[in-house]
Amino acid sequence: MKVKGLRWWIITLICLATVINYIDRTAFGVMWPEMGKDLGMDESDYGIMLSIFMGTYAIGKFLSGKLYDIIGTRMGFVVSIVVWSIASVFHAFARGLISLTLFRALLGLGEAGNWPGAVKSNGEWFPVKQRAIAQGIFNAGASLGSVIAPLLIAFLYGHFGWRMTFIIIGLVGLVWVIPWLFINKSKPGKHPWITEEELKFINSDRIVDLDKEDSEKGLSVGQILSYKESWGVLAARFFIEPIWWLFVGWMPLYLNSEFGFSVEDIGSTIWISYLGGMAGSITGGWYSGKLMETRSVDAARKITISIGGALIFLGLIGIIFLVNENNPMTFIYIVGIVLFGFQFAIGNIQTISSDLFRGPSVGTLAGLAGTVAAVSVIIMNSLIPMIAQVSYTPAFIVIAVLAPMAVLSIYILIKKIRPVEVESE
């Protein structure tokens, strides 16, 4: 049996895994106002939970990046989703700070693998000119999950309570493993269902084809970090990541404290903002691919990232100056612009790992970038509870500055986005 467009089936499953990933993590923020009351916990405890999650998430990014380079994306995704799905189920049995801390830590460790795994898989299954759109489809899963999650979680919470909700969404992740193992039988070069035409297309703009990539030895962390281009990826992720997480992690609490939104109000409105993010994911991937028809990979990536950074900056300026306590929907809509800009840019930033290095090293760099990004989010999460006691405005000002810094990191440290010349030992 041969399947045309097999690579699109693979990325669709990864996108679905990302939707599940974001439903699992978003559930915590949406249900926290009631969940916190039941467990006798407050906003400072919520900040601790976010930091715990991001701490293990940071560690998990690096570990999973190395794991995927060792065992491959097929089994790597299985390990990741099984760990985070079981962790989600465990949330139902939380009794207080200690038990919930353990479950949040396990969730972060498992969920981290989704990102370096996707970058590595896209590098295997897509030619360079299609990797950004593949990454965009994958990242759209984060936004789609954030769109679906508030509505779904509010519905499940209303009918079953927060404990059973965690069990249900955890079980969904375990079910995903079945079609993944069935469809993703091996890498493209050895997959029995792939057509010769598709395999030729995947190899069309590679310097080294897939078979030779598989036989190469991956670079060590030290070797990867010896290239300043790697630091460009790390710096860009460090600066840009808190922008997304400020809204994913804190927007439900912001809407509750600033505008008095209930769980149901939150569920019925914030999906609008994430819809903007989903549109940005697809549009950013499509746009950079379109640019590559007439421009270089370097120009296409940098132009797309610059446009995304500008939209983030302008949107945050709008939040600072246009939003007040009487117009919560203005906030919702402008956040949609910010998240559109973020996703427009981030897919191309993430894809740079596979533009610079070949298969055996891509997961390691993507994992390192994820770890650095998570560290910046941990720093932000530690500051937000103190800032929020007065106003969220200083936080919006800081992340407005971070957007152009992320763009400048790419321009300054990566003179040209292309495969690095690896020195032979």
Short mmCIF file of N, CA and C in Angstrom, two decimals, residues 239-392:
data_model
loop_
_atom_site.label_atom_id
_atom_site.label_comp_id
_atom_site.label_asym_id
_atom_site.label_seq_id
_atom_site.Cartn_x
_atom_site.Cartn_y
_atom_site.Cartn_z
N PHE A 239 14.10 35.58 24.46
CA PHE A 239 13.39 36.87 24.48
C PHE A 239 11.92 36.75 24.12
N ILE A 240 11.58 35.88 23.17
CA ILE A 240 10.21 35.88 22.65
C ILE A 240 9.25 35.00 23.46
N GLU A 241 9.76 33.97 24.11
CA GLU A 241 8.87 32.99 24.75
C GLU A 241 7.95 33.56 25.83
N PRO A 242 8.43 34.49 26.70
CA PRO A 242 7.53 35.00 27.75
C PRO A 242 6.29 35.69 27.20
N ILE A 243 6.34 36.15 25.96
CA ILE A 243 5.19 36.84 25.37
C ILE A 243 3.99 35.90 25.29
N TRP A 244 4.23 34.71 24.75
CA TRP A 244 3.15 33.72 24.65
C TRP A 244 2.68 33.27 26.02
N TRP A 245 3.64 32.99 26.89
CA TRP A 245 3.30 32.40 28.18
C TRP A 245 2.64 33.38 29.15
N LEU A 246 2.89 34.67 28.96
CA LEU A 246 2.20 35.64 29.80
C LEU A 246 0.69 35.51 29.62
N PHE A 247 0.27 35.32 28.38
CA PHE A 247 -1.16 35.22 28.11
C PHE A 247 -1.70 33.81 28.38
N VAL A 248 -0.95 32.78 28.02
CA VAL A 248 -1.40 31.41 28.28
C VAL A 248 -1.51 31.15 29.78
N GLY A 249 -0.50 31.60 30.53
CA GLY A 249 -0.47 31.30 31.96
C GLY A 249 -1.28 32.23 32.84
N TRP A 250 -1.35 33.52 32.43
CA TRP A 250 -1.92 34.51 33.35
C TRP A 250 -3.19 35.19 32.86
N MET A 251 -3.55 35.03 31.59
CA MET A 251 -4.74 35.73 31.11
C MET A 251 -6.02 35.32 31.84
N PRO A 252 -6.24 34.02 32.16
CA PRO A 252 -7.45 33.68 32.92
C PRO A 252 -7.52 34.42 34.27
N LEU A 253 -6.36 34.50 34.97
CA LEU A 253 -6.35 35.20 36.26
C LEU A 253 -6.51 36.70 36.08
N TYR A 254 -5.93 37.23 35.01
CA TYR A 254 -6.06 38.66 34.72
C TYR A 254 -7.53 39.01 34.47
N LEU A 255 -8.21 38.21 33.67
CA LEU A 255 -9.62 38.46 33.37
C LEU A 255 -10.48 38.33 34.63
N ASN A 256 -10.10 37.40 35.50
CA ASN A 256 -10.85 37.19 36.73
C ASN A 256 -10.65 38.36 37.70
N SER A 257 -9.40 38.81 37.85
CA SER A 257 -9.11 39.86 38.84
C SER A 257 -9.43 41.27 38.33
N GLU A 258 -9.19 41.52 37.04
CA GLU A 258 -9.40 42.86 36.51
C GLU A 258 -10.84 43.12 36.07
N PHE A 259 -11.49 42.09 35.54
CA PHE A 259 -12.82 42.29 34.98
C PHE A 259 -13.90 41.44 35.64
N GLY A 260 -13.51 40.64 36.67
CA GLY A 260 -14.48 39.82 37.39
C GLY A 260 -15.04 38.67 36.59
N PHE A 261 -14.29 38.15 35.61
CA PHE A 261 -14.76 37.04 34.78
C PHE A 261 -14.83 35.75 35.60
N SER A 262 -15.91 34.99 35.42
CA SER A 262 -16.05 33.66 36.04
C SER A 262 -15.40 32.62 35.14
N VAL A 263 -15.37 31.35 35.60
CA VAL A 263 -14.84 30.26 34.77
C VAL A 263 -15.57 30.22 33.43
N GLU A 264 -16.91 30.35 33.50
CA GLU A 264 -17.72 30.31 32.27
C GLU A 264 -17.41 31.51 31.37
N ASP A 265 -17.24 32.70 31.95
CA ASP A 265 -16.91 33.90 31.17
C ASP A 265 -15.56 33.74 30.46
N ILE A 266 -14.60 33.21 31.21
CA ILE A 266 -13.27 32.99 30.65
C ILE A 266 -13.34 32.02 29.47
N GLY A 267 -14.05 30.92 29.68
CA GLY A 267 -14.18 29.90 28.64
C GLY A 267 -14.86 30.41 27.38
N SER A 268 -15.77 31.36 27.54
CA SER A 268 -16.55 31.83 26.39
C SER A 268 -15.91 33.00 25.65
N THR A 269 -14.76 33.50 26.14
CA THR A 269 -14.15 34.67 25.49
C THR A 269 -12.70 34.49 25.04
N ILE A 270 -11.85 33.85 25.85
CA ILE A 270 -10.42 33.89 25.51
C ILE A 270 -10.08 33.06 24.26
N TRP A 271 -11.00 32.20 23.83
CA TRP A 271 -10.75 31.45 22.61
C TRP A 271 -10.59 32.40 21.41
N ILE A 272 -11.21 33.58 21.50
CA ILE A 272 -11.12 34.56 20.41
C ILE A 272 -9.66 34.98 20.22
N SER A 273 -8.96 35.21 21.32
CA SER A 273 -7.54 35.61 21.24
C SER A 273 -6.70 34.51 20.62
N TYR A 274 -6.95 33.27 21.03
CA TYR A 274 -6.15 32.15 20.52
C TYR A 274 -6.45 31.84 19.07
N LEU A 275 -7.63 32.23 18.61
CA LEU A 275 -7.96 32.09 17.20
C LEU A 275 -6.99 32.93 16.36
N GLY A 276 -6.63 34.11 16.89
CA GLY A 276 -5.62 34.93 16.22
C GLY A 276 -4.28 34.22 16.14
N GLY A 277 -3.91 33.54 17.22
CA GLY A 277 -2.67 32.78 17.22
C GLY A 277 -2.67 31.67 16.19
N MET A 278 -3.79 30.96 16.09
CA MET A 278 -3.90 29.87 15.12
C MET A 278 -3.74 30.39 13.70
N ALA A 279 -4.40 31.52 13.41
CA ALA A 279 -4.28 32.12 12.08
C ALA A 279 -2.84 32.53 11.80
N GLY A 280 -2.15 33.05 12.82
CA GLY A 280 -0.75 33.45 12.65
C GLY A 280 0.16 32.29 12.35
N SER A 281 -0.10 31.14 12.96
CA SER A 281 0.72 29.94 12.73
C SER A 281 0.70 29.54 11.26
N ILE A 282 -0.49 29.40 10.73
CA ILE A 282 -0.64 28.95 9.35
C ILE A 282 -0.13 30.02 8.38
N THR A 283 -0.52 31.28 8.64
CA THR A 283 -0.14 32.37 7.73
C THR A 283 1.37 32.58 7.70
N GLY A 284 2.01 32.52 8.88
CA GLY A 284 3.46 32.72 8.93
C GLY A 284 4.21 31.64 8.18
N GLY A 285 3.76 30.38 8.31
CA GLY A 285 4.39 29.28 7.58
C GLY A 285 4.19 29.39 6.08
N TRP A 286 2.95 29.74 5.70
CA TRP A 286 2.64 29.89 4.27
C TRP A 286 3.43 31.05 3.67
N TYR A 287 3.49 32.17 4.39
CA TYR A 287 4.12 33.37 3.87
C TYR A 287 5.62 33.16 3.62
N SER A 288 6.31 32.52 4.57
CA SER A 288 7.74 32.32 4.38
C SER A 288 7.99 31.34 3.23
N GLY A 289 7.14 30.32 3.11
CA GLY A 289 7.26 29.39 1.98
C GLY A 289 7.04 30.10 0.66
N LYS A 290 6.07 31.02 0.62
CA LYS A 290 5.80 31.79 -0.59
C LYS A 290 6.99 32.67 -0.95
N LEU A 291 7.60 33.30 0.07
CA LEU A 291 8.76 34.14 -0.17
C LEU A 291 9.92 33.34 -0.76
N MET A 292 10.04 32.07 -0.36
CA MET A 292 11.15 31.25 -0.84
C MET A 292 11.06 30.94 -2.32
N GLU A 293 9.91 31.20 -2.93
CA GLU A 293 9.79 31.00 -4.37
C GLU A 293 10.64 32.01 -5.13
N THR A 294 10.89 33.17 -4.53
CA THR A 294 11.68 34.22 -5.19
C THR A 294 12.85 34.73 -4.35
N ARG A 295 12.85 34.39 -3.05
CA ARG A 295 13.90 34.88 -2.14
C ARG A 295 14.63 33.70 -1.51
N SER A 296 15.74 33.98 -0.87
CA SER A 296 16.51 32.93 -0.20
C SER A 296 15.82 32.51 1.10
N VAL A 297 16.25 31.37 1.65
CA VAL A 297 15.74 30.91 2.94
C VAL A 297 16.00 31.97 4.01
N ASP A 298 17.21 32.55 3.96
CA ASP A 298 17.60 33.58 4.92
C ASP A 298 16.64 34.77 4.88
N ALA A 299 16.38 35.28 3.70
CA ALA A 299 15.50 36.45 3.56
C ALA A 299 14.08 36.11 3.97
N ALA A 300 13.59 34.95 3.55
CA ALA A 300 12.21 34.56 3.85
C ALA A 300 11.99 34.44 5.35
N ARG A 301 12.91 33.78 6.03
CA ARG A 301 12.77 33.60 7.48
C ARG A 301 12.83 34.96 8.18
N LYS A 302 13.81 35.79 7.84
CA LYS A 302 14.01 37.05 8.56
C LYS A 302 12.88 38.05 8.31
N ILE A 303 12.38 38.10 7.09
CA ILE A 303 11.26 39.01 6.80
C ILE A 303 10.03 38.60 7.60
N THR A 304 9.74 37.30 7.61
CA THR A 304 8.56 36.80 8.32
C THR A 304 8.69 37.04 9.82
N ILE A 305 9.86 36.77 10.38
CA ILE A 305 10.09 36.99 11.81
C ILE A 305 9.96 38.48 12.16
N SER A 306 10.44 39.34 11.28
CA SER A 306 10.37 40.79 11.52
C SER A 306 8.92 41.28 11.54
N ILE A 307 8.11 40.79 10.61
CA ILE A 307 6.70 41.18 10.57
C ILE A 307 5.99 40.73 11.85
N GLY A 308 6.25 39.49 12.26
CA GLY A 308 5.65 38.98 13.50
C GLY A 308 6.04 39.80 14.70
N GLY A 309 7.34 40.16 14.80
CA GLY A 309 7.81 40.97 15.92
C GLY A 309 7.16 42.34 15.95
N ALA A 310 6.96 42.93 14.77
CA ALA A 310 6.33 44.26 14.71
C ALA A 310 4.87 44.20 15.18
N LEU A 311 4.16 43.14 14.79
CA LEU A 311 2.76 42.99 15.22
C LEU A 311 2.66 42.80 16.73
N ILE A 312 3.59 42.02 17.29
CA ILE A 312 3.61 41.83 18.76
C ILE A 312 3.78 43.18 19.45
N PHE A 313 4.78 43.93 19.00
CA PHE A 313 5.11 45.21 19.63
C PHE A 313 3.93 46.19 19.55
N LEU A 314 3.34 46.32 18.37
CA LEU A 314 2.23 47.25 18.20
C LEU A 314 1.00 46.82 19.01
N GLY A 315 0.76 45.51 19.07
CA GLY A 315 -0.38 45.02 19.85
C GLY A 315 -0.22 45.31 21.33
N LEU A 316 0.98 45.12 21.85
CA LEU A 316 1.22 45.38 23.27
C LEU A 316 1.12 46.86 23.60
N ILE A 317 1.57 47.71 22.68
CA ILE A 317 1.39 49.15 22.87
C ILE A 317 -0.11 49.47 22.95
N GLY A 318 -0.90 48.80 22.11
CA GLY A 318 -2.35 48.98 22.14
C GLY A 318 -2.95 48.57 23.47
N ILE A 319 -2.48 47.45 24.04
CA ILE A 319 -2.97 47.00 25.35
C ILE A 319 -2.65 48.03 26.43
N ILE A 320 -1.44 48.55 26.39
CA ILE A 320 -1.00 49.51 27.42
C ILE A 320 -1.83 50.79 27.39
N PHE A 321 -2.14 51.27 26.19
CA PHE A 321 -2.78 52.60 26.08
C PHE A 321 -4.28 52.58 25.81
N LEU A 322 -4.82 51.46 25.33
CA LEU A 322 -6.23 51.46 24.93
C LEU A 322 -7.16 50.69 25.85
N VAL A 323 -6.62 49.78 26.67
CA VAL A 323 -7.47 48.91 27.49
C VAL A 323 -7.68 49.51 28.87
N ASN A 324 -8.93 49.48 29.34
CA ASN A 324 -9.24 49.87 30.72
C ASN A 324 -10.32 48.94 31.25
N GLU A 325 -10.72 49.15 32.49
CA GLU A 325 -11.64 48.23 33.17
C GLU A 325 -13.02 48.15 32.53
N ASN A 326 -13.33 49.10 31.64
CA ASN A 326 -14.65 49.12 31.04
C ASN A 326 -14.73 48.43 29.68
N ASN A 327 -13.59 48.00 29.15
CA ASN A 327 -13.63 47.39 27.82
C ASN A 327 -12.83 46.08 27.74
N PRO A 328 -13.25 45.05 28.46
CA PRO A 328 -12.51 43.79 28.44
C PRO A 328 -12.41 43.17 27.05
N MET A 329 -13.42 43.35 26.21
CA MET A 329 -13.37 42.74 24.87
C MET A 329 -12.31 43.40 23.99
N THR A 330 -12.01 44.68 24.24
CA THR A 330 -10.91 45.32 23.51
C THR A 330 -9.61 44.60 23.82
N PHE A 331 -9.43 44.25 25.09
CA PHE A 331 -8.25 43.49 25.50
C PHE A 331 -8.21 42.14 24.77
N ILE A 332 -9.33 41.44 24.74
CA ILE A 332 -9.40 40.13 24.09
C ILE A 332 -8.99 40.23 22.62
N TYR A 333 -9.50 41.23 21.91
CA TYR A 333 -9.21 41.38 20.49
C TYR A 333 -7.75 41.77 20.23
N ILE A 334 -7.22 42.68 21.05
CA ILE A 334 -5.83 43.10 20.83
C ILE A 334 -4.87 41.95 21.15
N VAL A 335 -5.19 41.17 22.17
CA VAL A 335 -4.36 39.99 22.46
C VAL A 335 -4.35 39.06 21.25
N GLY A 336 -5.46 38.98 20.55
CA GLY A 336 -5.51 38.17 19.33
C GLY A 336 -4.48 38.63 18.31
N ILE A 337 -4.27 39.95 18.20
CA ILE A 337 -3.25 40.49 17.29
C ILE A 337 -1.85 40.13 17.78
N VAL A 338 -1.62 40.25 19.09
CA VAL A 338 -0.32 39.90 19.67
C VAL A 338 0.01 38.43 19.42
N LEU A 339 -0.96 37.55 19.66
CA LEU A 339 -0.72 36.12 19.48
C LEU A 339 -0.58 35.76 18.00
N PHE A 340 -1.29 36.49 17.14
CA PHE A 340 -1.10 36.31 15.69
C PHE A 340 0.36 36.60 15.33
N GLY A 341 0.87 37.73 15.81
CA GLY A 341 2.25 38.11 15.53
C GLY A 341 3.24 37.11 16.09
N PHE A 342 2.98 36.65 17.31
CA PHE A 342 3.87 35.68 17.94
C PHE A 342 3.97 34.41 17.10
N GLN A 343 2.83 33.84 16.74
CA GLN A 343 2.83 32.59 16.00
C GLN A 343 3.32 32.79 14.57
N PHE A 344 3.10 33.97 14.01
CA PHE A 344 3.61 34.30 12.68
C PHE A 344 5.13 34.17 12.66
N ALA A 345 5.75 34.59 13.76
CA ALA A 345 7.21 34.59 13.85
C ALA A 345 7.79 33.29 14.39
N ILE A 346 7.16 32.71 15.43
CA ILE A 346 7.80 31.63 16.18
C ILE A 346 8.04 30.37 15.36
N GLY A 347 7.13 30.05 14.45
CA GLY A 347 7.32 28.86 13.62
C GLY A 347 8.60 28.94 12.82
N ASN A 348 8.92 30.13 12.32
CA ASN A 348 10.15 30.30 11.55
C ASN A 348 11.38 30.31 12.45
N ILE A 349 11.25 30.85 13.65
CA ILE A 349 12.37 30.81 14.60
C ILE A 349 12.69 29.36 14.98
N GLN A 350 11.64 28.58 15.26
CA GLN A 350 11.84 27.18 15.63
C GLN A 350 12.46 26.38 14.49
N THR A 351 12.05 26.69 13.27
CA THR A 351 12.52 25.94 12.11
C THR A 351 13.99 26.17 11.82
N ILE A 352 14.56 27.27 12.31
CA ILE A 352 15.97 27.58 12.03
C ILE A 352 16.90 26.46 12.50
N SER A 353 16.51 25.74 13.56
CA SER A 353 17.35 24.63 14.03
C SER A 353 17.62 23.63 12.91
N SER A 354 16.57 23.30 12.14
CA SER A 354 16.74 22.33 11.05
C SER A 354 17.32 22.99 9.79
N ASP A 355 17.32 24.33 9.72
CA ASP A 355 18.00 25.03 8.63
C ASP A 355 19.52 25.02 8.83
N LEU A 356 19.93 25.05 10.10
CA LEU A 356 21.36 25.15 10.42
C LEU A 356 22.05 23.80 10.49
N PHE A 357 21.36 22.79 11.06
CA PHE A 357 21.98 21.50 11.30
C PHE A 357 21.18 20.37 10.67
N ARG A 358 21.82 19.22 10.52
CA ARG A 358 21.16 18.07 9.93
C ARG A 358 20.57 17.16 11.02
N GLY A 359 19.80 16.19 10.60
CA GLY A 359 19.00 15.32 11.45
C GLY A 359 19.52 14.94 12.82
N PRO A 360 20.73 14.35 12.93
CA PRO A 360 21.18 13.85 14.23
C PRO A 360 21.44 14.94 15.28
N SER A 361 21.45 16.20 14.88
CA SER A 361 21.73 17.29 15.82
C SER A 361 20.55 18.23 16.02
N VAL A 362 19.53 18.10 15.19
CA VAL A 362 18.41 19.05 15.22
C VAL A 362 17.66 18.99 16.55
N GLY A 363 17.37 17.78 17.02
CA GLY A 363 16.63 17.63 18.27
C GLY A 363 17.38 18.24 19.45
N THR A 364 18.70 18.09 19.45
CA THR A 364 19.50 18.62 20.56
C THR A 364 19.43 20.15 20.61
N LEU A 365 19.61 20.81 19.44
CA LEU A 365 19.52 22.28 19.43
C LEU A 365 18.11 22.74 19.74
N ALA A 366 17.11 22.08 19.17
CA ALA A 366 15.72 22.46 19.45
C ALA A 366 15.40 22.29 20.93
N GLY A 367 15.93 21.21 21.54
CA GLY A 367 15.71 21.00 22.97
C GLY A 367 16.40 22.05 23.82
N LEU A 368 17.63 22.39 23.45
CA LEU A 368 18.35 23.46 24.17
C LEU A 368 17.60 24.78 24.08
N ALA A 369 17.10 25.08 22.87
CA ALA A 369 16.35 26.33 22.68
C ALA A 369 15.09 26.33 23.54
N GLY A 370 14.44 25.18 23.62
CA GLY A 370 13.25 25.07 24.46
C GLY A 370 13.56 25.26 25.93
N THR A 371 14.70 24.72 26.36
CA THR A 371 15.11 24.87 27.75
C THR A 371 15.38 26.33 28.09
N VAL A 372 16.13 27.01 27.23
CA VAL A 372 16.43 28.43 27.44
C VAL A 372 15.13 29.24 27.47
N ALA A 373 14.20 28.91 26.56
CA ALA A 373 12.92 29.61 26.52
C ALA A 373 12.15 29.40 27.82
N ALA A 374 12.18 28.18 28.32
CA ALA A 374 11.46 27.88 29.56
C ALA A 374 12.06 28.62 30.75
N VAL A 375 13.39 28.77 30.76
CA VAL A 375 14.04 29.50 31.85
C VAL A 375 13.56 30.96 31.86
N SER A 376 13.42 31.57 30.69
CA SER A 376 12.96 32.96 30.64
C SER A 376 11.53 33.07 31.15
N VAL A 377 10.72 32.04 30.89
CA VAL A 377 9.33 32.03 31.38
C VAL A 377 9.30 31.87 32.89
N ILE A 378 10.19 31.05 33.43
CA ILE A 378 10.28 30.88 34.88
C ILE A 378 10.60 32.22 35.55
N ILE A 379 11.53 32.97 34.96
CA ILE A 379 11.87 34.29 35.49
C ILE A 379 10.63 35.19 35.49
N MET A 380 9.90 35.17 34.37
CA MET A 380 8.69 35.99 34.26
C MET A 380 7.65 35.58 35.30
N ASN A 381 7.43 34.27 35.43
CA ASN A 381 6.42 33.78 36.37
C ASN A 381 6.74 34.13 37.82
N SER A 382 8.03 34.24 38.14
CA SER A 382 8.41 34.59 39.51
C SER A 382 8.14 36.06 39.81
N LEU A 383 8.10 36.88 38.74
CA LEU A 383 7.90 38.32 38.92
C LEU A 383 6.43 38.74 38.85
N ILE A 384 5.63 38.00 38.08
CA ILE A 384 4.24 38.40 37.85
C ILE A 384 3.42 38.55 39.14
N PRO A 385 3.48 37.61 40.11
CA PRO A 385 2.67 37.78 41.32
C PRO A 385 2.95 39.09 42.05
N MET A 386 4.22 39.52 42.07
CA MET A 386 4.57 40.79 42.72
C MET A 386 4.06 41.98 41.90
N ILE A 387 4.25 41.89 40.58
CA ILE A 387 3.81 42.98 39.70
C ILE A 387 2.29 43.12 39.74
N ALA A 388 1.58 41.98 39.70
CA ALA A 388 0.12 41.98 39.59
C ALA A 388 -0.57 42.57 40.82
N GLN A 389 0.14 42.63 41.94
CA GLN A 389 -0.46 43.24 43.14
C GLN A 389 -0.79 44.71 42.91
N VAL A 390 -0.04 45.35 42.02
CA VAL A 390 -0.28 46.75 41.70
C VAL A 390 -0.98 46.89 40.35
N SER A 391 -0.36 46.33 39.30
CA SER A 391 -0.90 46.43 37.95
C SER A 391 -0.14 45.49 37.03
N TYR A 392 -0.82 45.00 35.99
CA TYR A 392 -0.16 44.17 34.99
C TYR A 392 0.59 45.01 33.95
#
